[in-house]
Short mmCIF file of C-alpha atoms in Angstrom, two decimals:
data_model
loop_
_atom_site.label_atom_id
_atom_site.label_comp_id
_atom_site.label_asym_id
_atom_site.label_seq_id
_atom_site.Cartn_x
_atom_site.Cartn_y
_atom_site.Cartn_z
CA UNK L 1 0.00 0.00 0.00
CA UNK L 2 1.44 3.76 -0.49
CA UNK L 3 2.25 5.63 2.14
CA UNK L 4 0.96 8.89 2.74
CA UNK L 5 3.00 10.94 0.77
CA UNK L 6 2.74 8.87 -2.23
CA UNK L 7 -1.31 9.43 -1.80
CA UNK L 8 -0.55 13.16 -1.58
CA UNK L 9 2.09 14.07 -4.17
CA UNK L 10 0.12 11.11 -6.88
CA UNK L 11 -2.93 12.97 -6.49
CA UNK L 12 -1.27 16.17 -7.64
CA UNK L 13 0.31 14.60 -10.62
CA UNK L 14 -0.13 16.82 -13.74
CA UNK L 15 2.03 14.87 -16.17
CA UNK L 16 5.42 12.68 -15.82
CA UNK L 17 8.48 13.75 -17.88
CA UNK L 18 9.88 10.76 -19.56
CA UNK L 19 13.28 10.22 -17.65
CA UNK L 20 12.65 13.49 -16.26
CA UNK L 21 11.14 15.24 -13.41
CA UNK L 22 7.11 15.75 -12.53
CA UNK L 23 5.11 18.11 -13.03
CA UNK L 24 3.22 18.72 -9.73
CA UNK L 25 -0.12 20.72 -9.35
CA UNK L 26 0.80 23.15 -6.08
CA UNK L 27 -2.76 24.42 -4.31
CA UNK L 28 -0.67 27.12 -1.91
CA UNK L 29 1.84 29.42 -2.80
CA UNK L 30 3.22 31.56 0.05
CA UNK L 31 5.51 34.21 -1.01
CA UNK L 32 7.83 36.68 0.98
CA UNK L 33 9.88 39.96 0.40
CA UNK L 34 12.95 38.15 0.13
CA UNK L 35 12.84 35.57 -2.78
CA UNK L 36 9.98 36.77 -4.77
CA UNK L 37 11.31 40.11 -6.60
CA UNK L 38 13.06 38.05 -9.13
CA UNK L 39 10.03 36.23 -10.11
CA UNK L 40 7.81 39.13 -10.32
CA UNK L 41 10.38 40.79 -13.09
CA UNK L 42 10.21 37.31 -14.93
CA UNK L 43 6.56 37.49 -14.69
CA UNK L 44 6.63 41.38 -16.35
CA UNK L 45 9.46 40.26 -18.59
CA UNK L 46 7.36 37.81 -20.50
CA UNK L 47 4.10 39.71 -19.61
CA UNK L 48 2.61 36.82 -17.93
CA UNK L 49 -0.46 36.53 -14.88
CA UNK L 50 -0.43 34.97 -12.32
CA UNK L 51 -2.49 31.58 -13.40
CA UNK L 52 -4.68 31.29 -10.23
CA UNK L 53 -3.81 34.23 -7.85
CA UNK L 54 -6.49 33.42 -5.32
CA UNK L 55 -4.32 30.67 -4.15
CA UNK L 56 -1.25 33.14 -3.82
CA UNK L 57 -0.39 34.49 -0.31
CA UNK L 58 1.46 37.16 0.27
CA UNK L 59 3.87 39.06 3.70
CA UNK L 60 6.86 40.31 4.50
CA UNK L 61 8.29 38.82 7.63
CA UNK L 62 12.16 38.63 6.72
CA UNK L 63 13.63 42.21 6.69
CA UNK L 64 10.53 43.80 9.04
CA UNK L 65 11.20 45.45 12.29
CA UNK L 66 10.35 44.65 15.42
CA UNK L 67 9.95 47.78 17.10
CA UNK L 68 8.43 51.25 16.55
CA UNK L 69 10.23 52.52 14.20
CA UNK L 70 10.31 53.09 9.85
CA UNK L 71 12.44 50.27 8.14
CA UNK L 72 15.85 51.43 8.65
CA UNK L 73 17.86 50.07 6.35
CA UNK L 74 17.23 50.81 2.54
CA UNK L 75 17.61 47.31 1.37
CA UNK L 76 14.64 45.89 3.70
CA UNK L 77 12.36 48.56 2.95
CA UNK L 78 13.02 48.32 -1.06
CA UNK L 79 12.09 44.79 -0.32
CA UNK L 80 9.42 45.11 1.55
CA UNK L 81 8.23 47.76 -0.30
CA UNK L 82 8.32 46.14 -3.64
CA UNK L 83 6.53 42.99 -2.46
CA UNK L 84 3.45 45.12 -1.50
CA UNK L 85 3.39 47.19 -4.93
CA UNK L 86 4.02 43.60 -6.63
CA UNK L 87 1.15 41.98 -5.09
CA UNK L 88 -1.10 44.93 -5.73
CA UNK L 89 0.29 44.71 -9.70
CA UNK L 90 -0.69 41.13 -9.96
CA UNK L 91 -4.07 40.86 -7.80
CA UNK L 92 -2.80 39.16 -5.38
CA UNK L 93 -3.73 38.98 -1.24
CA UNK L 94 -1.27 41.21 0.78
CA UNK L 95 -0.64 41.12 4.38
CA UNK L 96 1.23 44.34 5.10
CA UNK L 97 3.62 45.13 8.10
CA UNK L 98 1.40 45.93 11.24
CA UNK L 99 -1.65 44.51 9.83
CA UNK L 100 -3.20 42.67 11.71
CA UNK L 101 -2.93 39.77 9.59
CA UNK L 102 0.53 39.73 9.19
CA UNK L 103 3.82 37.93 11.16
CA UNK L 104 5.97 35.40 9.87
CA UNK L 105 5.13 33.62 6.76
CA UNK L 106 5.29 30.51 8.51
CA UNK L 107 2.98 31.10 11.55
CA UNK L 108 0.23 32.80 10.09
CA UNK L 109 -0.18 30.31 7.16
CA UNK L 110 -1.29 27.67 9.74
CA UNK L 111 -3.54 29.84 11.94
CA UNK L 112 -5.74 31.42 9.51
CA UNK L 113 -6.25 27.87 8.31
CA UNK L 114 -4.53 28.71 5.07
CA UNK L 115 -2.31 25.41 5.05
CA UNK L 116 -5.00 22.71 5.02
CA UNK L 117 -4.36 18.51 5.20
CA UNK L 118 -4.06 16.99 1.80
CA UNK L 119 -2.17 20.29 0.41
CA UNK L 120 0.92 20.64 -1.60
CA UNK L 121 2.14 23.87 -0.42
CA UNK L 122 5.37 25.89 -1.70
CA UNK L 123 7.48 28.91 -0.62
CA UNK L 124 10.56 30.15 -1.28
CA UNK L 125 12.27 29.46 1.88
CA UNK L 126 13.67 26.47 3.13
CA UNK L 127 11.43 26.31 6.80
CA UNK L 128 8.23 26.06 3.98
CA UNK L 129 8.08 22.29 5.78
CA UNK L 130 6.37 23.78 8.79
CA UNK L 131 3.17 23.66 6.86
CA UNK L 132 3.72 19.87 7.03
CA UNK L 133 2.19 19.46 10.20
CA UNK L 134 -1.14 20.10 9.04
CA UNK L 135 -0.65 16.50 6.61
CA UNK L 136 0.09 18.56 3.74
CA UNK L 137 3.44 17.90 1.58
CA UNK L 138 5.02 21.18 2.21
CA UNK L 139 8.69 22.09 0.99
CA UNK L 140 10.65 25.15 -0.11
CA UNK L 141 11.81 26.46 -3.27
CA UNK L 142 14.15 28.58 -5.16
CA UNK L 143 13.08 31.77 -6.70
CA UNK L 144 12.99 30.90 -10.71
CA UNK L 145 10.54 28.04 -8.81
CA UNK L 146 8.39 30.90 -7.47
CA UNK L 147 8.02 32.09 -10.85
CA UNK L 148 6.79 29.02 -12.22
CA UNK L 149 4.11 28.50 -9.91
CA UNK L 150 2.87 31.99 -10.44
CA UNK L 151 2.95 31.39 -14.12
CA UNK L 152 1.53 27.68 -13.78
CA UNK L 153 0.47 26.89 -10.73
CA UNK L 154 2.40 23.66 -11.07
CA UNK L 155 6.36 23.27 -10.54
CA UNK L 156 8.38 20.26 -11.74
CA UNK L 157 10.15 18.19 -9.19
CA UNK L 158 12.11 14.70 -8.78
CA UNK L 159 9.72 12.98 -6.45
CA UNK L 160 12.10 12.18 -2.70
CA UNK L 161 12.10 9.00 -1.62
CA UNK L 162 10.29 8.05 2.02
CA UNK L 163 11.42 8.19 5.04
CA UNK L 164 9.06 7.37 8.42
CA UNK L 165 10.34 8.37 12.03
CA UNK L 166 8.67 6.70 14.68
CA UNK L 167 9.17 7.70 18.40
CA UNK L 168 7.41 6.29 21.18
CA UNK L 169 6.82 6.60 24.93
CA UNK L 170 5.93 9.71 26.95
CA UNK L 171 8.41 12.62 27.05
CA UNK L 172 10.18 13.66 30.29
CA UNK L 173 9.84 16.50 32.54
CA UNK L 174 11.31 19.92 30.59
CA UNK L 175 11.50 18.01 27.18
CA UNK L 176 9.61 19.84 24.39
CA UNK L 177 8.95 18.95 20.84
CA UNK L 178 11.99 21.29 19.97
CA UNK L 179 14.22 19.23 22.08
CA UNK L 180 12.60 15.86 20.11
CA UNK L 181 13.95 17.70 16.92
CA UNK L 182 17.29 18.53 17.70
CA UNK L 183 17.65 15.45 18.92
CA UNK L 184 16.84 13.27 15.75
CA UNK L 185 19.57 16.19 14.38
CA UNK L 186 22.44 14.84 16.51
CA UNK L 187 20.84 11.19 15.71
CA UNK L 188 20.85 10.99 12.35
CA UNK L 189 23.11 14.52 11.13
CA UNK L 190 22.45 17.31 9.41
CA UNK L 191 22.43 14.89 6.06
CA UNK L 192 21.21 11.75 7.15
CA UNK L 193 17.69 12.91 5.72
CA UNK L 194 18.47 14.08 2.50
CA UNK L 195 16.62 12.96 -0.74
CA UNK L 196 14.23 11.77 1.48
CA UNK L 197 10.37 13.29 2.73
CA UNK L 198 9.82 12.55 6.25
CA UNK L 199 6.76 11.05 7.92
CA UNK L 200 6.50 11.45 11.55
CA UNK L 201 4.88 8.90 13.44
CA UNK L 202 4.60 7.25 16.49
CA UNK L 203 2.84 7.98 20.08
CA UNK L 204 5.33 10.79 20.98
CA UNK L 205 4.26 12.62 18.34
CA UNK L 206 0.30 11.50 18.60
CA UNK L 207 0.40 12.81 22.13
CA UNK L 208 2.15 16.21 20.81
CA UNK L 209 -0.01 19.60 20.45
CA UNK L 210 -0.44 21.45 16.86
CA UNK L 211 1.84 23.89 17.50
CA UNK L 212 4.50 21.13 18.98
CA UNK L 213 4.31 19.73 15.41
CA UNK L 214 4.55 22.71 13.64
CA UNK L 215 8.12 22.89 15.44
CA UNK L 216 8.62 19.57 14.61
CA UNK L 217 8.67 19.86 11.11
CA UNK L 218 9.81 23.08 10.93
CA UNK L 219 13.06 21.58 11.70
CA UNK L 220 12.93 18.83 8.73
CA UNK L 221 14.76 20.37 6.65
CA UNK L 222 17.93 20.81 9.29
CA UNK L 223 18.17 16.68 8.74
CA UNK L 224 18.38 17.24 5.26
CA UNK L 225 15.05 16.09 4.40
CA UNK L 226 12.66 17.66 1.33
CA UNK L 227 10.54 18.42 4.52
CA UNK L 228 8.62 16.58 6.91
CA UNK L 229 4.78 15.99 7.89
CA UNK L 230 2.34 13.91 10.50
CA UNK L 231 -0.74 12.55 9.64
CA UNK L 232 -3.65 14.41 10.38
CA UNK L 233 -6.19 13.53 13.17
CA UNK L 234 -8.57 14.56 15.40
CA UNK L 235 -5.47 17.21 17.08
CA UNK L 236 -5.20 18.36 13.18
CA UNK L 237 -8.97 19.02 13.04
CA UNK L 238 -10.04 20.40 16.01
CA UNK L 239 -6.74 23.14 15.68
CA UNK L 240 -8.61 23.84 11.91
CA UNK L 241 -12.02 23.99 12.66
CA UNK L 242 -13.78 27.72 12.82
CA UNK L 243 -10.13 29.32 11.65
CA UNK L 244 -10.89 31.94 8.70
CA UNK L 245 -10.48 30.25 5.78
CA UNK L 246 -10.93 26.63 6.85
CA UNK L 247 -14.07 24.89 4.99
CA UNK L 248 -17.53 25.72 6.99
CA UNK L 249 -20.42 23.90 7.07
CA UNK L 250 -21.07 21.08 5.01
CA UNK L 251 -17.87 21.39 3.29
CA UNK L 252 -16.17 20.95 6.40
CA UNK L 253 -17.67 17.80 6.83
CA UNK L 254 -16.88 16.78 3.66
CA UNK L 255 -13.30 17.77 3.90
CA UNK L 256 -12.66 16.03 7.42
CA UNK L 257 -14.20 12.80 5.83
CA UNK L 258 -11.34 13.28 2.88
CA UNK L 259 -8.76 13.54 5.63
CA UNK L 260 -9.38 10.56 7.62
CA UNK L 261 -8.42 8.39 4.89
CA UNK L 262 -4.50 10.50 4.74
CA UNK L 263 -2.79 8.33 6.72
CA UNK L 264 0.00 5.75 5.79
CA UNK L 265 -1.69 1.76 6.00
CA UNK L 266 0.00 -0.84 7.87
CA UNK L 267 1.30 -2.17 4.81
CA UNK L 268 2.78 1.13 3.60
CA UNK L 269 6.50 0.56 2.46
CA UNK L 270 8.62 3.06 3.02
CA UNK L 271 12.24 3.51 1.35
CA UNK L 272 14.09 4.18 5.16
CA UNK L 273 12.58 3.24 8.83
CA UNK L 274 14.00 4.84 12.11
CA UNK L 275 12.92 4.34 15.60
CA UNK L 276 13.81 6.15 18.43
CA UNK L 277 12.32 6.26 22.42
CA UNK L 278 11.28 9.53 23.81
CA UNK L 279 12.54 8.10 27.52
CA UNK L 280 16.49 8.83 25.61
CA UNK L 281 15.47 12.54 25.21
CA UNK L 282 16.24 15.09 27.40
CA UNK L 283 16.42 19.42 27.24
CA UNK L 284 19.20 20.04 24.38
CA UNK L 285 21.48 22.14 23.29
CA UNK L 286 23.66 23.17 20.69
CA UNK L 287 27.23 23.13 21.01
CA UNK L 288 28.83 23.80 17.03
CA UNK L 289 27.83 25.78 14.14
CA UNK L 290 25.24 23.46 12.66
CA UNK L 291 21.76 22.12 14.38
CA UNK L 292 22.95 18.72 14.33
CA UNK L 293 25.77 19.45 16.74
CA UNK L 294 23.98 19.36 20.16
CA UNK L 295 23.80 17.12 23.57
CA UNK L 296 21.84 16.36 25.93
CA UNK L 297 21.92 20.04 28.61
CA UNK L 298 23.32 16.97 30.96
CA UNK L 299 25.92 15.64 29.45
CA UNK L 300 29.68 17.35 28.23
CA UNK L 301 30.56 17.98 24.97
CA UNK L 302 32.36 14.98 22.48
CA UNK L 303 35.61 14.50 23.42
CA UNK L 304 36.17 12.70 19.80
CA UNK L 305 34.43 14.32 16.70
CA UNK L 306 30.54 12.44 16.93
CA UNK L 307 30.54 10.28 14.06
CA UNK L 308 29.59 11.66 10.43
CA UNK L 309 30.72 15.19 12.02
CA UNK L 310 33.93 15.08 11.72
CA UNK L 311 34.33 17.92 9.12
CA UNK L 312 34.28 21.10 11.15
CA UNK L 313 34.47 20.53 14.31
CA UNK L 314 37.52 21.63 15.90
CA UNK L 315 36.30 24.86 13.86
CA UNK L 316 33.12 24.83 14.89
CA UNK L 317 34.47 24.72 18.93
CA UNK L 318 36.92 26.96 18.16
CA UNK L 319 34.63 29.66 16.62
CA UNK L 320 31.79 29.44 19.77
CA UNK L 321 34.50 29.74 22.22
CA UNK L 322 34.03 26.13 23.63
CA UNK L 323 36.52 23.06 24.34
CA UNK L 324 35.89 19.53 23.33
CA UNK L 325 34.86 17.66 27.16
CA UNK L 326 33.26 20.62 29.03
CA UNK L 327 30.08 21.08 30.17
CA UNK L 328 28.09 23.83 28.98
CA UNK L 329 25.81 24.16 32.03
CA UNK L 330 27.11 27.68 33.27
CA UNK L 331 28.34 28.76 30.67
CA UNK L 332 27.61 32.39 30.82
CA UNK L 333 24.46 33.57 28.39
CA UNK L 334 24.94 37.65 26.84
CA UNK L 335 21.07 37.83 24.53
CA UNK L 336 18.16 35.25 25.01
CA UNK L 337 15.66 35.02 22.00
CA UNK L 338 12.01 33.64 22.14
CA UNK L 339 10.54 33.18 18.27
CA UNK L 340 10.83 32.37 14.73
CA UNK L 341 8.64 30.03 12.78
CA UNK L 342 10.27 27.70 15.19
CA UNK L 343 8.99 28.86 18.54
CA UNK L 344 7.16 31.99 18.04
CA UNK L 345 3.59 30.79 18.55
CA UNK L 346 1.37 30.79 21.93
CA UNK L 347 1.78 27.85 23.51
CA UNK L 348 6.00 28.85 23.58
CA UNK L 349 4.90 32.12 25.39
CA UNK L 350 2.74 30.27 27.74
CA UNK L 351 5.94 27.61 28.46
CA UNK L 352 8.05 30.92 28.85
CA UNK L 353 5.71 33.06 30.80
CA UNK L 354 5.06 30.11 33.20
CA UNK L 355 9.19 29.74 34.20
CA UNK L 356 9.57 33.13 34.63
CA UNK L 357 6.62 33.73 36.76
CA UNK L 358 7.49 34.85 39.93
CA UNK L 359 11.44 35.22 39.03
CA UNK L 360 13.44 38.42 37.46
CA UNK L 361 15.29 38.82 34.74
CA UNK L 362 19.15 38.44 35.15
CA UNK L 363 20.27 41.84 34.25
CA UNK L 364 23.12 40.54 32.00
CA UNK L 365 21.21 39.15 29.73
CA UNK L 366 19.28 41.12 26.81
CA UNK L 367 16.24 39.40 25.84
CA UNK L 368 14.13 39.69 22.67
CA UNK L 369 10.29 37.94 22.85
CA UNK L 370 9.31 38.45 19.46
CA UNK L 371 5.25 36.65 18.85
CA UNK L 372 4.93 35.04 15.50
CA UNK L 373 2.09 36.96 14.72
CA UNK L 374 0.07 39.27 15.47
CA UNK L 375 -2.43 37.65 16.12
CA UNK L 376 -0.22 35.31 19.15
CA UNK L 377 0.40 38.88 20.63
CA UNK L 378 -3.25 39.61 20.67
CA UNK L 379 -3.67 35.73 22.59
CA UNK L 380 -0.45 37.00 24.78
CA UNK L 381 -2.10 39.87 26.12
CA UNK L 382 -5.36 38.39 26.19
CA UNK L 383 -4.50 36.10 28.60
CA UNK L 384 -2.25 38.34 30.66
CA UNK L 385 0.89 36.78 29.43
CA UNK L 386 2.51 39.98 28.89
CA UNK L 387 1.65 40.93 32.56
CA UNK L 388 3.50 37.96 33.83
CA UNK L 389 6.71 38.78 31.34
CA UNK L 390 6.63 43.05 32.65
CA UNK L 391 6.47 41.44 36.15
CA UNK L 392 9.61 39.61 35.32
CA UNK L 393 11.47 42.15 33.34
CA UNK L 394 10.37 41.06 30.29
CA UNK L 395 9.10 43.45 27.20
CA UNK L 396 7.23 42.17 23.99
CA UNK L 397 8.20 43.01 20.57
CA UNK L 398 6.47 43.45 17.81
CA UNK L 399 6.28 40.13 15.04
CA UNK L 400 8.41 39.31 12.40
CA UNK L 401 11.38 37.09 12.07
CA UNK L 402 13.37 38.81 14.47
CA UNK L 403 16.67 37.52 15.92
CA UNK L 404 16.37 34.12 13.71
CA UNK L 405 18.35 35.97 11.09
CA UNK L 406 20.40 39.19 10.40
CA UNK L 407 18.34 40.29 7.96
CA UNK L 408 16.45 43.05 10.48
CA UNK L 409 17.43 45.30 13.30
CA UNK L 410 17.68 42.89 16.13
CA UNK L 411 21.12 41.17 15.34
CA UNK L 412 23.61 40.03 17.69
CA UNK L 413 26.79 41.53 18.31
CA UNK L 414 29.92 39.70 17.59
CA UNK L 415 31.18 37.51 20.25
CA UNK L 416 28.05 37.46 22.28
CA UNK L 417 26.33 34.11 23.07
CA UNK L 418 22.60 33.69 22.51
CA UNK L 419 20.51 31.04 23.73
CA UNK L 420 17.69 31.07 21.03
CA UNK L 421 14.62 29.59 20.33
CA UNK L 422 14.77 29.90 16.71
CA UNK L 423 16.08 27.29 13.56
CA UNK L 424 19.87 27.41 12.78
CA UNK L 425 23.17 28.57 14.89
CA UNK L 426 25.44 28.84 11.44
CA UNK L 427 28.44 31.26 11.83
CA UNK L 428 26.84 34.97 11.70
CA UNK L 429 23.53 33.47 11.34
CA UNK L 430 22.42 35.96 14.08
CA UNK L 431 24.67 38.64 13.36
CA UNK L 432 28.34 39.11 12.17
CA UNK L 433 30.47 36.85 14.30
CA UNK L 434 27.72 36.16 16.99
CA UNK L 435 27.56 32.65 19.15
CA UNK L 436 24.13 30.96 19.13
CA UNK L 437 22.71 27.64 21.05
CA UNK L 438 20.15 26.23 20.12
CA UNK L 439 16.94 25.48 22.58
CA UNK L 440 13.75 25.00 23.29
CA UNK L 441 11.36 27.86 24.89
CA UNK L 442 12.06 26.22 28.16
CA UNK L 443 16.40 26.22 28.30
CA UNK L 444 15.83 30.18 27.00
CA UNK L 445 13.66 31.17 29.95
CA UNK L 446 15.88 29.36 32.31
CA UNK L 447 19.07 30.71 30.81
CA UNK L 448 17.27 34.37 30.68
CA UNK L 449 16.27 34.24 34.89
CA UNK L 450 19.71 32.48 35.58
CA UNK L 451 22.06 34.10 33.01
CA UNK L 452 23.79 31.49 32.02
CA UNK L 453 23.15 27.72 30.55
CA UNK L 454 20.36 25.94 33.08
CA UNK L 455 18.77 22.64 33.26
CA UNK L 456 15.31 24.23 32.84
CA UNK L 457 14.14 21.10 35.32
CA UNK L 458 15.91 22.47 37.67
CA UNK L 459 13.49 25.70 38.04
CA UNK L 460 9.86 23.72 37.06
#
């Protein structure tokens, strides 16, 4: 029997090249300011339309600030700028910086109940697999890609193989579905998953919220993988029903009976297995300058290069300041970061909020809460979550990518370490010569009270 992503991507077969690639039909393209000028121009250049602009989304999340103030730099605003005259050229929906249907690309897709089970869904950026917890095959793609969706509506791709991940067993005090992710990383390497779309299965990840497996697959593609989804169920429907462009009525009904049958049978075969037991996890962190380079916040750092990292990683030690064998449990912490498509949504607000409750801010630490979307800083102050983070010493900026990236305001200064919430800790990812660890919600709210690296179980 197929498994579920063979019932997904075969049902959005257009045609298939002779000893060539497919040609897939794409329902959802999400576009941002930073890969889509490009395309636009192609599109003028050849004086095409966009084939089916009603399924075209469009925000700029990338280059927007996150604090009261005009777009600073010149190359941000001419790319935020251009993406809202190039969506008003080509008919397209536009959510505009401080609307309040904007925020990261990412977040908001979900939430308004854009990204739908059953979906092929395309962006160009690489964290498009997100979308893949909703049981959609979600992935991201380059710009001249972009252009051929808006011309077509279709895109041609070599179809990955399959890949399911099964974890089961109940997850441990402190452990989050962000720690579950970068601990496949360290399993199976930043490569391990590549040329292959992951399934995630298993009770772990049954028992594990909406927004725990958006996180989840947001962090695919740092195995490698094409991207990564879960099966929808009765978690995936009851986080759809009622949003704003979810099917009402009887459609809905008709749509939830469609999704009940995307699942993978018990005869399904897929191309790679891997198993893992959520009693092995613990809090992580990141020690290198890749995701996959990250222990257990118990344990000391390799001694030995960890097999099938071996490239890099005196380098990588030598460049965050760190020595092969030490701990990093005290190490002292300069910027703390809550957000990204990673961790930027409510329920990471409500983990934070709920550590820090009661406690203060160390003063040596600078720390940036950035919501997803506006719409999670609405839910923040709604329930008084931004009343528990003043208390505390803690101020809430305004959405957008943030600190994930130097490609806004809030960037790191060299040589400072930041614990971070957010997707990748590559050299200068969060500014020119800054240090980042990787973590979960959690590890940053107990590195943000403390100052420096914590156990987060240690203040639960």
């Amino acid at each position: 029997m197929n498994t579920l992503f063979d019932k997904i991507w075969d049902k959005h077969v257009v045609q298939q090249i002779a000893d060539g690639p497919t040609q897939l039909y794409i329902d959802r393209l999400y576009c941002h300011e930073v890969t889509s000028p490009q395309a636009f121009d192609g599109m003028r250049a050849r004086g095409l339309k966009c084939f089916r602009p009603q399924q075209i989304f469009c925000m700029p999340d990338h280059n927007t600030p996150t604090h009261d103030q005009p777009i600073a730099d010149p190359v941000s605003k001419a790319q935020v700028d251009a993406l809202a005259k190039n969506a008003a050229d080509f008919g397209l929906t536009h959510y505009g910086m401080m609307s309040k249907d904007n925020g990261i690309i990412h977040v908001v897709g979900p939430e308004k109940g854009l990204s739908l089970p059953g979906m092929t869904i395309v962006c160009g950026d690489s964290h498009t697999s997100t979308h893949g917890a909703m049981g959609a095959v979600a992935f991201g793609i380059g710009t001249s890609e972009v252009e051929m969706v808006m011309a077509s509506q279709c895109i041609l791709q070599q179809k990955p193989k399959s890949m399911r991940i099964t974890i089961n067993g109940e997850l441990g005090k402190g452990v989050t579905p962000k720690d579950v992710a970068l601990y496949l990383m360290a399993q199976i390497t930043t490569s391990g998953a590549t040329g292959y779309f992951i399934e995630y299965a298993g009770s772990t990840v049954k028992a594990m919220s909406m927004e725990g497996r958006l996180t989840l697959c947001n962090l695919s593609i740092e195995m490698g993988a094409r991207g990564g989804f879960i099966a929808p169920d009765e978690t995936t429907f009851d986080y759809l029903k009622g949003r704003e462009y979810a099917p009402k009525g009887e459609a809905w009904d008709k749509a939830v009976a469609y999704w009940k049958t995307l699942e993978s049978g018990d005869d399904a075969v897929f191309d790679k297995e891997l198993s893992f037991d959520a009693a092995d996890i613990e809090p992580r962190v990141t020690y290198g300058t890749n995701p996959g380079m990250g222990i257990g916040i118990s344990e000391n750092l390799p001694s030995v290069p960890p097999q099938g990292g071996e490239a890099g990683f005196e380098k990588a030690l030598r460049y965050m300041g760190f020595e092969a064998g030490q701990k990093l449990l005290g190490t002292k912490v300069d910027y703390v970061f809550l957000g990204a498509c990673t961790n930027g949504r409510i329920e990471d607000f409500r983990a934070f909020a709920h550590l820090v409750e009661g406690r203060q801010k160390s003063p040596d630490v600078v720390a940036w809460l950035v919501p997803g979307s506006w719409a999670v800083d609405k839910q923040i102050r709604e329930e008084g979550l931004d009343k528990v983070l003043k208390a505390a010493g803690f101020e809430i900026r305004q959405p957008g990518c943030s600190a994930c990236l130097a490609m806004n305001d809030d960037k790191v200064p060299a040589g400072k370490l930041a614990v971070s919430t957010s997707n990748r800790n590559f050299e200068g990812r969060q500014g020119p010569g800054s240090r980042t660890v990787l973590a979960s919600p959690l590890t940053a709210a107990a590195a943000a009270i403390t100052g420096v690296i914590t156990d987060p179980r240690e203040l639960i």
